[in-house]
Tab-separated table of C-alpha atoms and ligand atoms in Angstrom:
chain	number	residue	atom	x	y	z
A	1	MET	CA	108.605	72.935	-44.061
A	2	GLU	CA	105.746	72.157	-41.720
A	3	LYS	CA	104.451	75.126	-39.763
A	4	GLU	CA	105.625	73.623	-36.435
A	5	VAL	CA	109.167	73.352	-37.784
A	6	VAL	CA	109.021	76.954	-39.022
A	7	PHE	CA	107.819	78.024	-35.583
A	8	ALA	CA	110.668	76.167	-33.875
A	9	VAL	CA	113.316	77.601	-36.188
A	10	ASN	CA	111.982	81.149	-35.831
A	11	TYR	CA	111.734	80.794	-32.068
A	12	ALA	CA	115.409	79.849	-31.832
A	13	LEU	CA	116.529	82.515	-34.334
A	14	ASN	CA	114.588	85.209	-32.492
A	15	LYS	CA	116.365	84.246	-29.291
A	16	GLY	CA	119.696	84.861	-31.021
A	17	PHE	CA	120.530	81.224	-31.817
A	18	GLN	CA	122.067	79.746	-34.943
A	19	ILE	CA	120.981	76.342	-36.159
A	20	HIS	CA	123.473	73.974	-37.719
A	21	PRO	CA	122.313	72.610	-41.113
A	22	ASP	CA	122.543	69.004	-39.793
A	23	ALA	CA	120.208	69.981	-36.944
A	24	LEU	CA	117.716	71.366	-39.450
A	25	LYS	CA	117.552	67.972	-41.159
A	26	ILE	CA	116.716	66.302	-37.830
A	27	LEU	CA	114.051	68.900	-37.036
A	28	GLU	CA	112.122	67.736	-40.065
A	29	GLN	CA	112.068	64.139	-38.855
A	30	VAL	CA	111.102	64.527	-35.195
A	31	ASP	CA	107.732	64.266	-33.487
A	32	ILE	CA	105.874	67.491	-34.361
A	33	LYS	CA	103.870	67.395	-31.117
A	34	GLU	CA	107.036	67.609	-29.018
A	35	LEU	CA	108.747	70.228	-31.134
A	36	GLU	CA	107.616	73.456	-29.464
A	37	HIS	CA	108.264	72.126	-25.953
A	38	VAL	CA	111.681	70.711	-26.807
A	39	ILE	CA	112.949	73.746	-28.699
A	40	LYS	CA	112.034	75.934	-25.737
A	41	GLN	CA	113.875	73.570	-23.399
A	42	ILE	CA	116.988	73.592	-25.586
A	43	VAL	CA	116.960	77.386	-25.858
A	44	ARG	CA	116.601	77.733	-22.100
A	45	GLU	CA	119.330	75.251	-21.216
A	46	LYS	CA	121.832	76.479	-23.812
A	47	SER	CA	121.173	80.132	-22.923
A	48	LYS	CA	122.234	79.296	-19.390
A	49	GLN	CA	125.439	77.812	-20.797
A	50	LYS	CA	125.829	80.844	-23.157
A	51	LEU	CA	126.136	78.538	-26.161
A	52	PHE	CA	124.071	79.957	-28.990
A	53	LEU	CA	124.406	77.264	-31.642
A	54	ILE	CA	121.910	74.402	-31.808
A	55	ASN	CA	123.549	71.328	-33.273
A	56	GLN	CA	122.559	67.787	-34.140
A	57	ASN	CA	123.702	66.433	-30.774
A	58	ASP	CA	121.410	68.810	-28.844
A	59	LEU	CA	118.368	67.605	-30.729
A	60	GLU	CA	119.322	63.954	-30.359
A	61	VAL	CA	119.785	64.321	-26.610
A	62	PHE	CA	116.633	66.343	-25.992
A	63	PHE	CA	114.437	64.176	-28.171
A	64	GLY	CA	115.828	61.036	-26.572
A	65	LEU	CA	117.114	59.745	-29.913
A	66	LYS	CA	120.557	59.074	-28.488
A	67	ASP	CA	121.192	56.277	-26.050
A	68	ASP	CA	122.743	57.344	-22.795
A	69	GLU	CA	126.057	55.928	-21.806
A	70	VAL	CA	125.404	52.948	-19.566
A	71	LEU	CA	124.520	54.410	-16.189
A	72	GLU	CA	125.240	52.448	-13.047
A	73	ASN	CA	122.105	51.888	-10.940
A	74	GLU	CA	123.084	49.606	-8.093
A	75	TYR	CA	120.707	49.742	-5.130
A	76	ARG	CA	121.247	48.058	-1.753
A	77	VAL	CA	119.515	48.319	1.608
A	78	LEU	CA	122.157	48.737	4.320
A	79	SER	CA	119.822	49.207	7.261
A	80	ASP	CA	116.076	48.913	7.763
A	81	PRO	CA	114.402	48.761	11.194
A	82	THR	CA	111.284	46.988	9.856
A	83	PRO	CA	112.275	43.381	10.661
A	84	LYS	CA	114.084	44.359	13.888
A	85	ILE	CA	111.253	46.148	15.628
A	86	THR	CA	110.240	44.408	18.848
A	87	SER	CA	107.610	45.310	21.371
A	88	ALA	CA	109.678	45.918	24.464
A	89	GLU	CA	107.406	47.471	27.051
A	90	GLY	CA	107.449	49.795	30.028
A	91	ILE	CA	110.329	50.964	32.173
A	92	ASP	CA	112.502	47.929	31.481
A	93	GLY	CA	112.283	48.691	27.794
A	94	TYR	CA	113.357	52.287	28.304
A	95	ASN	CA	116.171	51.210	30.608
A	96	SER	CA	117.519	48.919	27.945
A	97	LEU	CA	116.999	51.592	25.257
A	98	PHE	CA	119.159	54.032	27.224
A	99	THR	CA	121.731	51.356	28.103
A	100	SER	CA	122.003	50.562	24.419
A	101	ARG	CA	122.295	54.259	23.521
A	102	PHE	CA	125.029	54.761	26.116
A	103	SER	CA	127.120	51.773	25.080
A	104	LYS	CA	126.840	52.434	21.342
A	105	LEU	CA	127.876	56.067	21.747
A	106	LYS	CA	130.648	55.225	24.193
A	107	LYS	CA	132.029	52.920	21.533
A	108	ILE	CA	131.826	55.725	18.951
A	109	ILE	CA	133.710	58.142	21.225
A	110	SER	CA	136.284	55.526	22.235
A	111	ASN	CA	138.533	56.462	19.317
A	112	ARG	CA	139.224	59.820	20.988
A	113	PRO	CA	142.514	59.852	22.942
A	114	GLU	CA	140.735	61.217	26.054
A	115	ALA	CA	138.468	58.176	26.138
A	116	LYS	CA	141.374	56.118	27.508
A	117	MET	CA	141.137	58.157	30.719
A	118	LEU	CA	137.401	57.643	31.224
A	119	LYS	CA	136.181	56.864	34.740
A	120	SER	CA	132.752	55.598	35.681
A	121	ILE	CA	130.554	58.250	37.281
A	122	SER	CA	130.395	56.427	40.622
A	123	SER	CA	134.165	56.258	40.872
A	124	ALA	CA	134.538	59.951	39.903
A	125	VAL	CA	131.982	60.888	42.568
A	126	SER	CA	133.753	58.900	45.274
A	127	THR	CA	137.295	59.921	44.259
A	128	LYS	CA	136.558	63.683	44.320
A	129	SER	CA	139.977	64.137	42.728
A	130	ASN	CA	141.437	67.620	42.187
A	131	ASP	CA	143.184	66.212	39.113
A	132	ASP	CA	141.448	66.125	35.756
A	133	MET	CA	139.093	63.209	35.205
A	134	TYR	CA	136.955	62.219	32.228
A	135	VAL	CA	133.383	60.952	32.592
A	136	CYS	CA	130.681	60.291	30.053
A	137	GLY	CA	126.941	59.812	30.157
A	138	LEU	CA	123.563	60.960	28.908
A	139	LEU	CA	122.563	64.509	29.762
A	140	SER	CA	119.620	64.237	32.137
A	141	GLU	CA	119.352	67.825	33.321
A	142	ARG	CA	120.580	71.311	32.520
A	143	SER	CA	119.890	74.445	34.497
A	144	VAL	CA	121.148	77.989	34.217
A	145	GLU	CA	121.310	80.190	37.291
A	146	ARG	CA	123.262	83.357	37.990
A	147	ASN	CA	125.800	83.071	35.140
A	148	ILE	CA	126.569	79.410	35.694
A	149	THR	CA	125.246	76.325	33.957
A	150	LYS	CA	124.759	73.024	35.749
A	151	LEU	CA	124.770	69.787	33.784
A	152	THR	CA	123.760	66.446	35.242
A	153	ILE	CA	124.906	63.364	33.390
A	154	ASP	CA	124.120	59.715	34.064
A	155	ASP	CA	125.787	56.400	33.276
A	156	GLN	CA	124.846	52.939	34.569
A	157	THR	CA	126.841	53.485	37.774
A	158	GLY	CA	125.274	56.746	38.851
A	159	SER	CA	124.618	60.403	38.276
A	160	ILE	CA	126.837	63.466	38.626
A	161	GLU	CA	126.044	67.159	38.791
A	162	THR	CA	128.739	69.264	37.152
A	163	ILE	CA	129.199	73.037	37.019
A	164	VAL	CA	130.191	75.103	33.991
A	165	PHE	CA	131.669	78.557	34.667
A	166	ASP	CA	133.554	79.213	31.439
A	167	LYS	CA	131.544	81.403	28.980
A	168	ASP	CA	132.487	79.453	25.827
A	169	LEU	CA	131.747	76.131	27.488
A	170	GLN	CA	128.402	77.505	28.628
A	171	LYS	CA	127.570	78.192	24.976
A	172	ILE	CA	128.373	74.572	24.129
A	173	ALA	CA	126.340	73.462	27.147
A	174	ALA	CA	123.363	75.494	25.876
A	175	SER	CA	123.484	73.720	22.507
A	176	LEU	CA	123.414	70.225	24.020
A	177	LEU	CA	120.207	68.259	23.586
A	178	THR	CA	118.567	66.569	26.543
A	179	ASP	CA	119.447	62.848	26.736
A	180	GLN	CA	122.336	63.323	24.328
A	181	PHE	CA	125.623	61.532	25.011
A	182	VAL	CA	128.465	63.745	26.278
A	183	MET	CA	131.969	63.335	27.617
A	184	GLU	CA	133.234	65.861	30.173
A	185	LYS	CA	136.647	66.733	31.539
A	186	ILE	CA	136.090	67.586	35.197
A	187	SER	CA	137.917	68.087	38.459
A	188	PHE	CA	136.720	68.524	42.030
A	189	GLY	CA	136.897	72.256	42.888
A	190	LYS	CA	138.465	73.792	45.958
A	191	LYS	CA	135.102	75.097	47.107
A	192	GLY	CA	133.417	71.776	46.377
A	193	GLY	CA	131.514	70.674	43.290
A	194	PHE	CA	132.722	69.150	40.021
A	195	ILE	CA	133.962	71.850	37.659
A	196	VAL	CA	133.683	71.267	33.898
A	197	LYS	CA	136.933	71.947	32.016
A	198	ASP	CA	135.817	70.627	28.631
A	199	ILE	CA	132.726	69.217	26.921
A	200	ILE	CA	133.254	66.684	24.150
A	201	ILE	CA	130.474	65.346	21.933
A	202	PRO	CA	130.810	62.303	19.647
A	203	ASP	CA	130.575	64.324	16.361
A	204	ILE	CA	131.925	63.082	13.025
A	205	SER	CA	135.438	63.501	11.701
A	206	GLU	CA	136.190	64.840	8.204
A	207	HIS	CA	134.460	62.410	5.871
A	208	ILE	CA	135.472	61.456	2.349
A	209	PRO	CA	132.187	60.550	0.652
A	210	ASN	CA	131.710	57.561	-1.634
A	211	ARG	CA	130.840	58.611	-5.181
A	212	SER	CA	129.058	56.970	-8.072
A	213	LYS	CA	131.361	56.056	-10.964
A	214	THR	CA	128.829	57.279	-13.522
A	215	GLU	CA	126.813	60.518	-13.656
A	216	THR	CA	123.709	58.913	-12.223
A	217	TYR	CA	121.218	61.279	-10.568
A	218	ALA	CA	118.959	60.786	-7.557
A	219	VAL	CA	115.922	62.899	-6.662
A	220	PHE	CA	115.096	63.628	-3.026
A	221	LEU	CA	111.479	64.245	-2.046
A	222	SER	CA	109.389	64.124	1.118
A	223	ASP	CA	106.073	65.239	2.583
A	224	LEU	CA	103.807	64.609	-0.375
A	225	HIS	CA	100.760	64.556	1.951
A	226	ILE	CA	98.603	62.758	-0.608
A	227	GLY	CA	94.963	62.975	0.496
A	228	SER	CA	95.312	66.464	1.999
A	229	MET	CA	93.330	69.334	0.490
A	230	TYR	CA	96.640	71.136	0.207
A	231	PHE	CA	98.450	68.319	-1.651
A	232	MET	CA	100.017	69.777	-4.832
A	233	GLU	CA	98.818	67.127	-7.231
A	234	LYS	CA	99.410	69.100	-10.402
A	235	GLU	CA	102.982	69.962	-9.454
A	236	LEU	CA	103.791	66.375	-8.422
A	237	ASN	CA	102.261	65.102	-11.651
A	238	ASP	CA	104.356	67.565	-13.650
A	239	PHE	CA	107.431	66.290	-11.822
A	240	ILE	CA	106.525	62.677	-12.586
A	241	SER	CA	105.936	63.496	-16.288
A	242	TRP	CA	109.239	65.329	-16.390
A	243	LEU	CA	110.981	62.087	-15.304
A	244	SER	CA	109.996	60.560	-18.658
A	245	SER	CA	110.905	63.662	-20.686
A	246	PRO	CA	113.952	64.024	-22.917
A	247	ASP	CA	115.498	66.551	-20.524
A	248	PRO	CA	119.185	65.587	-20.252
A	249	ILE	CA	119.100	65.459	-16.432
A	250	ALA	CA	115.799	63.569	-16.259
A	251	ARG	CA	117.302	60.938	-18.546
A	252	LYS	CA	120.057	60.264	-16.034
A	253	ILE	CA	117.825	59.842	-12.987
A	254	ARG	CA	117.838	56.309	-11.608
A	255	PHE	CA	116.619	56.847	-8.036
A	256	VAL	CA	113.736	58.724	-6.394
A	257	LEU	CA	113.777	58.814	-2.576
A	258	ILE	CA	110.649	59.786	-0.647
A	259	CYS	CA	111.425	60.491	3.002
A	260	GLY	CA	108.084	60.267	4.791
A	261	ASP	CA	104.653	61.882	5.070
A	262	VAL	CA	103.800	60.197	1.793
A	263	VAL	CA	100.113	60.438	2.679
A	264	ASP	CA	98.349	62.889	4.992
A	265	GLY	CA	96.907	60.008	7.036
A	266	VAL	CA	93.721	59.979	9.055
A	267	GLY	CA	93.245	61.188	12.639
A	268	ILE	CA	96.769	62.563	12.855
A	269	TYR	CA	95.677	65.890	14.373
A	270	PRO	CA	92.320	67.165	15.706
A	271	ASN	CA	89.731	67.948	13.008
A	272	GLN	CA	92.040	66.741	10.260
A	273	ASP	CA	89.054	65.372	8.333
A	274	LYS	CA	88.016	68.942	7.486
A	275	GLU	CA	91.297	69.360	5.616
A	276	LEU	CA	91.255	66.047	3.737
A	277	ASP	CA	90.261	65.369	0.130
A	278	LEU	CA	90.464	61.631	0.799
A	279	VAL	CA	89.230	60.659	4.247
A	280	ASP	CA	90.172	56.976	3.986
A	281	ILE	CA	93.755	55.774	4.407
A	282	HIS	CA	93.268	53.071	1.752
A	283	GLU	CA	92.087	55.673	-0.741
A	284	GLN	CA	95.097	57.832	0.069
A	285	LEU	CA	97.477	54.938	-0.553
A	286	GLU	CA	95.609	53.908	-3.701
A	287	LYS	CA	96.137	57.393	-5.076
A	288	THR	CA	99.804	57.182	-4.027
A	289	LYS	CA	100.118	53.936	-5.966
A	290	VAL	CA	98.474	55.385	-9.078
A	291	LEU	CA	100.746	58.432	-9.041
A	292	LEU	CA	104.001	56.645	-8.221
A	293	CYS	CA	103.387	53.812	-10.675
A	294	LYS	CA	103.679	56.409	-13.447
A	295	ILE	CA	107.376	56.720	-12.628
A	296	PRO	CA	109.244	54.836	-15.363
A	297	GLU	CA	110.462	51.387	-14.337
A	298	HIS	CA	114.147	52.121	-14.868
A	299	ILE	CA	113.917	54.465	-11.836
A	300	LYS	CA	114.059	52.874	-8.390
A	301	VAL	CA	111.654	54.492	-5.897
A	302	ILE	CA	112.419	54.217	-2.169
A	303	ILE	CA	109.687	55.151	0.313
A	304	THR	CA	110.145	55.559	4.075
A	305	PRO	CA	107.394	56.656	6.494
A	306	GLY	CA	106.812	59.845	8.491
A	307	ASN	CA	104.470	60.843	11.307
A	308	HIS	CA	101.470	61.043	8.930
A	309	ASP	CA	101.908	57.537	7.473
A	310	PRO	CA	100.322	54.345	8.786
A	311	GLY	CA	102.350	51.750	10.718
A	312	ARG	CA	103.303	53.041	14.127
A	313	ARG	CA	103.938	56.546	15.342
A	314	ALA	CA	106.907	55.945	17.660
A	315	LEU	CA	110.479	55.854	16.336
A	316	PRO	CA	111.918	53.739	14.830
A	317	GLN	CA	108.986	53.201	12.466
A	318	PRO	CA	108.448	50.095	10.344
A	319	ALA	CA	107.746	50.416	6.613
A	320	ILE	CA	104.162	51.354	5.685
A	321	PRO	CA	102.531	47.922	6.118
A	322	GLU	CA	101.783	45.917	2.987
A	323	ILE	CA	98.116	45.420	3.935
A	324	TYR	CA	97.368	49.065	3.164
A	325	ASN	CA	98.281	48.612	-0.482
A	326	PRO	CA	99.725	45.279	-1.663
A	327	ALA	CA	100.017	46.593	-5.239
A	328	LEU	CA	102.312	49.414	-4.122
A	329	TRP	CA	104.423	46.874	-2.232
A	330	ASN	CA	104.605	44.551	-5.183
A	331	GLN	CA	105.487	47.165	-7.775
A	332	LYS	CA	108.829	46.017	-9.173
A	333	ASN	CA	110.702	49.319	-8.943
A	334	ILE	CA	109.284	50.443	-5.565
A	335	SER	CA	110.806	49.566	-2.148
A	336	LEU	CA	109.187	50.441	1.171
A	337	LEU	CA	111.553	50.683	4.133
A	338	GLY	CA	111.311	51.869	7.751
A	339	ASN	CA	112.336	55.160	9.336
A	340	PRO	CA	115.300	55.606	9.702
A	341	ALA	CA	116.843	53.597	6.862
A	342	ILE	CA	120.208	53.521	5.121
A	343	VAL	CA	120.487	52.704	1.427
A	344	SER	CA	123.416	52.515	-0.927
A	345	LEU	CA	122.955	54.084	-4.367
A	346	ASN	CA	125.923	53.171	-6.573
A	347	GLY	CA	127.966	52.970	-3.358
A	348	VAL	CA	126.750	56.360	-2.065
A	349	LYS	CA	125.373	55.840	1.455
A	350	VAL	CA	122.159	57.739	2.094
A	351	LEU	CA	120.664	58.000	5.577
A	352	MET	CA	116.912	58.631	5.317
A	353	PHE	CA	115.152	59.961	8.411
A	354	HIS	CA	111.799	61.743	8.308
A	355	GLY	CA	112.987	64.360	10.828
A	356	GLN	CA	110.357	64.361	13.584
A	357	SER	CA	112.949	65.359	16.210
A	358	ILE	CA	113.792	68.584	14.325
A	359	ASP	CA	110.726	70.123	16.000
A	360	ASP	CA	112.092	69.414	19.496
A	361	ILE	CA	115.573	70.600	18.602
A	362	VAL	CA	114.439	73.855	17.027
A	363	ARG	CA	112.351	74.614	20.094
A	364	THR	CA	115.092	73.949	22.647
A	365	THR	CA	118.312	75.083	20.950
A	366	PRO	CA	119.360	78.725	20.802
A	367	GLY	CA	120.032	79.973	17.266
A	368	LEU	CA	118.029	77.325	15.390
A	369	SER	CA	114.903	78.028	13.374
A	370	TYR	CA	112.407	76.269	11.108
A	371	ASP	CA	113.663	78.050	8.018
A	372	LYS	CA	117.089	76.398	8.345
A	373	PRO	CA	116.366	72.730	9.083
A	374	ALA	CA	119.780	71.617	7.765
A	375	ARG	CA	121.345	73.320	10.810
A	376	ALA	CA	119.217	71.207	13.120
A	377	MET	CA	120.198	68.131	11.096
A	378	ARG	CA	123.850	69.078	11.595
A	379	HIS	CA	123.189	69.004	15.369
A	380	LEU	CA	121.876	65.455	15.016
A	381	LEU	CA	125.014	64.367	13.144
A	382	GLN	CA	127.173	65.951	15.840
A	383	ALA	CA	125.196	64.199	18.580
A	384	ARG	CA	125.415	60.995	16.470
A	385	HIS	CA	121.745	60.425	17.276
A	386	LEU	CA	118.591	61.049	15.249
A	387	SER	CA	116.228	61.739	18.137
A	388	PRO	CA	117.981	62.236	21.483
A	389	ILE	CA	115.265	64.053	23.419
A	390	TYR	CA	112.980	61.678	25.313
A	391	GLY	CA	109.594	62.750	26.632
A	392	SER	CA	109.052	65.743	24.367
A	393	GLN	CA	106.949	65.742	21.147
A	394	THR	CA	108.742	62.967	19.284
A	395	PRO	CA	107.638	59.563	20.572
A	396	LEU	CA	110.371	56.955	21.011
A	397	ALA	CA	109.615	53.244	21.286
A	398	PRO	CA	111.253	51.279	24.114
A	399	GLU	CA	113.387	49.108	21.845
A	400	THR	CA	116.193	47.058	23.387
A	401	ASP	CA	118.548	48.291	20.667
A	402	ASP	CA	118.689	52.049	20.089
A	403	MET	CA	118.345	52.123	16.308
A	404	MET	CA	118.364	55.928	16.273
A	405	VAL	CA	122.119	56.098	17.007
A	406	ILE	CA	124.054	57.248	13.913
A	407	ASP	CA	126.561	54.382	13.919
A	408	GLU	CA	127.888	54.876	10.440
A	409	VAL	CA	128.635	58.256	8.901
A	410	PRO	CA	126.493	58.618	5.753
A	411	ASP	CA	127.531	60.356	2.535
A	412	ILE	CA	124.141	62.034	2.267
A	413	PHE	CA	121.802	62.747	5.195
A	414	HIS	CA	118.239	63.155	3.894
A	415	ALA	CA	115.269	64.365	5.981
A	416	GLY	CA	111.991	66.208	5.492
A	417	HIS	CA	109.185	66.993	7.946
A	418	VAL	CA	109.583	70.778	8.197
A	419	HIS	CA	108.545	71.410	4.560
A	420	VAL	CA	111.502	73.688	3.802
A	421	VAL	CA	114.227	72.845	1.274
A	422	ASP	CA	117.626	73.418	2.833
A	423	LEU	CA	121.156	72.228	2.130
A	424	ASP	CA	124.408	72.092	4.045
A	425	LEU	CA	127.782	70.437	3.709
A	426	TYR	CA	129.246	69.345	7.015
A	427	ARG	CA	132.696	67.730	7.121
A	428	GLY	CA	132.079	66.126	3.726
A	429	VAL	CA	128.511	64.960	4.442
A	430	LEU	CA	125.816	66.432	2.196
A	431	ILE	CA	122.877	67.353	4.425
A	432	LEU	CA	119.600	67.940	2.664
A	433	ASN	CA	116.042	68.624	3.643
A	434	SER	CA	113.720	67.969	0.753
A	435	GLY	CA	110.784	70.309	1.425
A	436	ALA	CA	107.239	69.252	0.570
A	437	TRP	CA	104.517	68.873	-2.070
A	438	GLN	CA	101.839	70.451	0.090
A	439	HIS	CA	100.828	74.122	0.153
A	440	GLN	CA	101.111	76.023	3.422
A	441	THR	CA	98.478	74.659	5.829
A	442	PRO	CA	96.373	76.929	8.079
A	443	PHE	CA	98.304	75.524	11.069
A	444	GLN	CA	101.628	76.499	9.494
A	445	ALA	CA	100.283	79.941	8.548
A	446	GLY	CA	99.134	80.391	12.151
A	447	VAL	CA	102.607	79.733	13.561
A	448	GLY	CA	104.419	81.629	10.791
A	449	MET	CA	106.009	78.588	9.099
A	450	ILE	CA	106.728	79.366	5.453
A	451	PRO	CA	107.169	76.171	3.453
A	452	THR	CA	108.999	75.955	0.096
A	453	PRO	CA	106.900	73.295	-1.644
A	454	GLY	CA	107.015	71.968	-5.197
A	455	LEU	CA	110.820	71.775	-5.490
A	456	ALA	CA	112.591	68.594	-6.535
A	457	VAL	CA	116.091	68.292	-5.045
A	458	ILE	CA	118.311	66.500	-7.547
A	459	VAL	CA	121.835	65.266	-6.816
A	460	ASN	CA	124.482	64.125	-9.265
A	461	LEU	CA	125.860	61.104	-7.389
A	462	LYS	CA	129.225	61.388	-9.129
A	463	THR	CA	129.967	65.062	-8.422
A	464	PHE	CA	127.510	65.698	-5.511
A	465	LYS	CA	126.368	68.813	-7.373
A	466	VAL	CA	122.841	69.668	-6.217
A	467	TYR	CA	120.089	71.149	-8.383
A	468	THR	CA	116.611	72.207	-7.367
A	469	LYS	CA	113.915	72.178	-10.004
A	470	ASP	CA	110.828	74.251	-9.326
A	471	PHE	CA	107.529	72.716	-10.436
A	472	THR	CA	105.385	75.586	-9.210
A	473	THR	CA	106.105	77.704	-12.286
A	474	ARG	CA	105.096	76.710	-15.804
A	475	ASP	CA	107.620	77.250	-18.560
B	501	D5M	O1	104.669	68.790	10.017
B	501	D5M	C1	105.114	69.868	9.292
B	501	D5M	C2	105.731	70.867	10.237
B	501	D5M	O2	104.689	71.575	10.917
B	501	D5M	C3	106.576	70.256	11.336
B	501	D5M	O3	107.644	71.107	11.627
B	501	D5M	C4	105.656	70.184	12.537
B	501	D5M	C5	104.725	71.322	12.318
B	501	D5M	N1	103.369	70.984	12.744
B	501	D5M	C6	102.354	70.649	11.935
B	501	D5M	N2	101.233	70.423	12.640
B	501	D5M	C7	101.546	70.640	13.946
B	501	D5M	C8	100.819	70.611	15.172
B	501	D5M	N3	99.517	70.323	15.218
B	501	D5M	N4	101.493	70.891	16.300
B	501	D5M	C9	102.803	71.206	16.276
B	501	D5M	N5	103.518	71.271	15.150
B	501	D5M	C10	102.916	70.991	13.997
B	501	D5M	P1	103.891	67.526	9.464
B	501	D5M	O4	104.602	66.351	9.969
B	501	D5M	O5	103.855	67.605	7.990
B	501	D5M	O6	102.527	67.663	10.062
B	502	FE	FE1	104.999	66.661	6.563
B	503	ZN	ZN1	106.103	65.170	9.164
């Protein structure tokens, strides 16, 4: 026996494993260079399963000698803002953006029984009825004074100030996002003023997700920040090499989704150049191309932009323009889409949104924090809008169609931006934030943000079981 084979056998025996005689025969035929690595992988995986016999099948799977069952890998783009982006300008543009937001969300809420009783704001204001009335609009103002909350909502006919006395309703009122769509049950009070009896938000109903027929896996990544001094090149490279390894999960991966901040960009924040390894955007994208082109061709790679990527800053963002790297665009297994985008992976609908608005939401909503971004994402699903707040940090473009409305309920809602891996399941929708491949930056250290970088989030599209694989530790 060759010394590598002896090593492998002894390694397994010392860990309490038995080796089937048929497996021994295979060990003598396999690639010696791979042997140590593979035997350690098998021992680790089977220890987890508490199965202490190594058989022929294990070796065939881990060495990639056995063909996988045919895995479905059907990819479709369901929504991409790139070709739809216009250049509506000024106040008119914002008026039409908000008109579009209002009418799309009113349509979404129209399946609620109460929606049949909706009155326009101008007619509610003039009626001043003591009976219950329903109105809906975008929340333009909220104020809290002496144990009461005042909410002002607007529709195209006018504006109404409403008063919330009830404690529980005040809690709901506090969680509303500025410019979000709401429906209210109100009546005109004896002492004057419109009293809020109920607050209804569009939300989603219990959702039965679409599933892949085969055990195909997708990997969810974001915030690579290629070009930054803090970019974790080694870890990302290890991840990319792992995709071509005989690991049984790696062999079933057919999709890699990258949800923005692919590069660190140039001039994104003051003095950024002092924190860049590559100070030219073309160099950053060239490096991106070199790294991502190492992903095997049977895996489809989908890239959407974030606030660090070139294109435009305001939402919705077009795909990273082809001129920055035609080779990346023309790579057969790579697709560049805008932000937000919806793709179908074997029928599973994935909404990809970089997550810029999470910053605004965390800052303005009681109970939310940066270490639990999936909670903030849940708020967005409930508001049925990816970036409601206008005029805060997240820039919105004055499009005539509000493409940030969540029209269709996705099966998976994928975002990044805050550099923290977090998961949630809300009414059947898998919410996931995919972390980052950048070490903590001095800015983040200064504000106490603790990222969880170097983790790949992997989802079995048939069972929706989620795995995270840590590339910061060597095995
Ligand atoms: O942002 C990563 C996270 O860090 C995101 O939550 C915003 C926050 N961040 C980063 N830089 C700044 C500055 N300069 N001001 C406010 N918040 C910031 P990323 O998109 O990767 O930069
Ligand atoms: Fe980022
Ligand atoms: Zn970002």
